[in-house]
Amino acid sequence: MLLLDYTIQDSILTVSPNISVMQIIAFMGQVKQEIFVDEVGITTVIALKCLTVPVSFSKVGCEQNYEPQCNTGSVGRKLLRDCVLVMEKSQLFSIFTLEDVVCLVASGMNLVGVKIREVMREPVRTSIQDFDVSTIFSLMSQHGIRHIAIVDDQGSLLGIVTPESIAKGLHSEYLKTKDQLQQELAERSSLELVLKTTSEQLEKQITERTQELVKANKLLQRGICDRIVTEAQLLQTTSELQELFQAFPDKYFRLKKDGIILSYYAREISNFYLKSENILGKKMQDIWPLDIAKQFQQAILQVTYTNSLIAIEYSLSLTSGIKSFEARLFPSIPNQIIVIIRDITERKQAQEALQKAKNELEVRVEERTWELKNTNDRLRQEIVERKRIEQALRISEERCVRAINAGKVGIWEWNIQTNEIYIHPNLKGMLGYNNDEISQNFDDWLMFIHPHDIEAVKAEFNAYLKGLIPKYEIEHRMIHKDGYYIWFLARGILRHVNKKPCFMAGSNTDITARKQADNQIKSSLKEKEVLLKEIHHRVKNNLQIISSLLRLQSGYIKDEQAFDIFKDSQNRVRAMAMIHENLYQSHDLARIEFSEYIHNLSNNLMRCYGSQRNISINLNIDKALLRIDTAIPCGLIINELISNSMKHAFVNSEYGEIFVDFFMIRKGEYSLNVSDNGVGITSETNSNSPTNQSLGLELVRELVEQLEGKIIFNTNLGTSVQITFIEEN
C-alpha cells in the first residue's frame, strides 16, 4: 500500500524555524492572547480553547493568579489544527503540537518574542524503508505522541502519520484483502456453505470493528486522554487482521513493481521452499531457480503492463517429491504487486490420473471397435457368400426349366375328371422305376409322397382348385425305389374346359441338392446368429465393465468437475451397452425396438441424476425398429439431452419435467424432440461457435451430422431440441 494512504498531507501547517511561537499559536487557531500591565511589567496570559477546565498561571515574583478566557472572535472561527511542521528546504526540524503549547504555557515562560527554534525539540521520525504499522504504534506508545514523521533516504519529509491515517490505510488494505479473499473463497466451491457462513461472520465482525474505529476517531478529537483507548482498539483490529491472514494456507508476497519483496507471510518458512529467511529487500526473481525466476520476471512485467491478474504454474523438486504450485500476481496500490502462491499438487495429480484413465479407455474402446469391425467383416463375407449361393440356385433352377429332358425335372398331368395321371418317364426314372412300374391312378401316385408331407400336398391341391391360392407350388418328399426320399419342387397349373377345371399339368423338380445346401446354409446362419448374439453379449459385457471401472474410479475423485466428467462418460458407455443388450435379446439382430430402449435409458438416467430430486420424464414414443448404426447415435443424443436437462435446467428448483417425443413422420423419416420447463440455455451456448458449446452439446451436433439430420434449438420456454433424420434402407 502507498505511503500516501498512511499520511496526512493537506491539514498540517509548515513554518520556518525563525517564526515566533505566538504566531504559530495563532496559526493553529487554538488560542487567543491577552496582555495585562501592572507595577512589575507586562505579563502575557495564554488561554487555550481546547481545554474544558480552567488553567491558572503565576506571574514571576507575584502571588496573583489569572483566569484564562476563551476567544470567541475571528480566531475561534479558524480551522483547528493540532500540529505545525517546522521545516526549512524540505528538512524537518520539529513537530510543534498542542501538547507542546500546553507544556510551554504551563512552564510560565514569557512567549512574546520567543522563536520556535528556541523551544522546539527533535521530532520522532522513521524512514520509508522501515515503515511498518506495528513499529509506528510502538513508537507512538513509547514516546506518548500521535504524530510521527516519514522521511526518505535524504531526510526529506514524505508525510506525517497519525492514528487516524493508519486507520484509514488499514481500512483500505483491509478492503483489498477482502476482495482477494472473496475471490479465493469463490474458487473453493466444495466448501461454499462453510466459507459463506464464515464470510458473513467476518463481515459482521469487520462492520462492528469499523464502527468502533469510527467512534474511536471521534473520541480522538475530544481529547488526548481518549487517544490511548483508540490506539488499543486499533492494535486489536490489527491483530485480528493478522489472524485472518494466518487462517489461510496460501503464501503471500507484497512486491514493488520491480520485484523487490516488501513483506511476506507463510505459516512456516519451509512453505516458501527457500533456504534462507532473509528475503526482504531481495527481488522475487533472485530467490527461485533460473527457469522459475524467468516465469516470475515475465509475469511481473505483464502485470505492470496490463494492470490485470496474471497466473503462472511451476514445479519444484523437493525431498518429499515433485510439488506443483500456482502463483497469482495482481496489482495492488500503485507501484506494488500482490503475489498469492498455492500448492496445486493434488489437483495436478488428479488431472494426470484423469488423463491417464481417459487414454486407457480410448485404447480399450479402440481395441473393442477393431474386434467388432473384424467380426462384422467376416459376417459380411458370409452374407455375400450366401447371396451368391442363392443366386446360383436360381440360375440352376432356370436352366432346369429350359432343359427338362436333360435335367432332373419330371412332368406330370392329372385328369381331374377321371382321376388318372400321366407321369413322364424322366420323373419315373428319377424315382428309380421303369415306365410300366407305376400305376396311372392319381391316388396311387400320392402313395409315393412322404407320410409327413401327404396332408400338406392334398391341402395345397384343394386350395388351388378352390381358387384360394394363385398357383400350386409346394416342396415335398417322395420315396425312391431304393427306399430313400427325394426332395421335389412340385408346380402345377390348372386348365379349364367350359369354365370347369379339368386338367392340371405340372412338374416335379429334384431339389434334393438344393435342400441339402439350404439346410447347410440355415445351419450356418444359425451358427452365425448365435455368434453375432455372443458378440453383442460380449460387447455389452465389455461396455458394462468399462462403465463399472469408471464408476469405481470416480469414487476416488475429489474434484467435482472431474467427477461429473466420469459420470457423463459412464452414462454414455451405459447407453451404448443397452443397445447391444437389446440386440442380444432381440430375434432380429439387425434392428432393435427403439421405444423399449428409450424407456430403459430414461429409467437409468432417473436413477443416476434424479433420485434425490423431484424430476419426472414424460415419454411419448411410437414403436419403431431402428438399425444399430442409427440407434446408437440416437441413444447417445437422448442420453446427452436428458443428462443436460437434469444437471442444468433445474438449478434453482427441486421440481421439473422433461418431455421426450419420438415418432415416425413417414416411412424411414423420424422426429425426436427433447424439451424441459427449466431455466433454458443462453444464446451464446446455443451458437454454432465451438468455444461457446459444452462437450455434451458439441457431441449432440456431431451425432446429428452423423445421422445426416437437422437440429433446431428453442429457448422461449425452457429448452427444446428438435431433431429430424432419415434412415436409409
PDB file of C-alpha atoms in Angstrom, residues 19 47 66 102 106 127-128 251 350 380 416 522 528 545 567 682 714:
ATOM      1  CA  ILE A  19       8.853  32.313  13.227  1.00  0.00           C
ATOM      2  CA  ALA A  47      -5.976  30.898  27.112  1.00  0.00           C
ATOM      3  CA  TYR A  66      -5.106  34.944  36.144  1.00  0.00           C
ATOM      4  CA  VAL A 102       0.292  23.185  26.884  1.00  0.00           C
ATOM      5  CA  ALA A 106       2.369  25.559  31.929  1.00  0.00           C
ATOM      6  CA  SER A 127      12.389   6.174   7.137  1.00  0.00           C
ATOM      7  CA  ILE A 128      10.201   4.899   4.309  1.00  0.00           C
ATOM      8  CA  LYS A 251       1.691 -17.961   0.715  1.00  0.00           C
ATOM      9  CA  ALA A 350      -5.945 -35.724 -10.248  1.00  0.00           C
ATOM     10  CA  ARG A 380     -20.436 -59.564 -44.425  1.00  0.00           C
ATOM     11  CA  ILE A 416     -59.399 -84.347 -62.614  1.00  0.00           C
ATOM     12  CA  LYS A 522     -29.600 -72.499 -42.435  1.00  0.00           C
ATOM     13  CA  LYS A 528     -23.674 -67.060 -37.287  1.00  0.00           C
ATOM     14  CA  ILE A 545     -17.034 -53.448 -17.379  1.00  0.00           C
ATOM     15  CA  LYS A 567     -20.249 -39.708 -14.534  1.00  0.00           C
ATOM     16  CA  THR A 682     -28.171 -18.894 -23.202  1.00  0.00           C
ATOM     17  CA  ASN A 714     -35.861 -23.297 -28.970  1.00  0.00           C
TER      18      ASN A 714
END
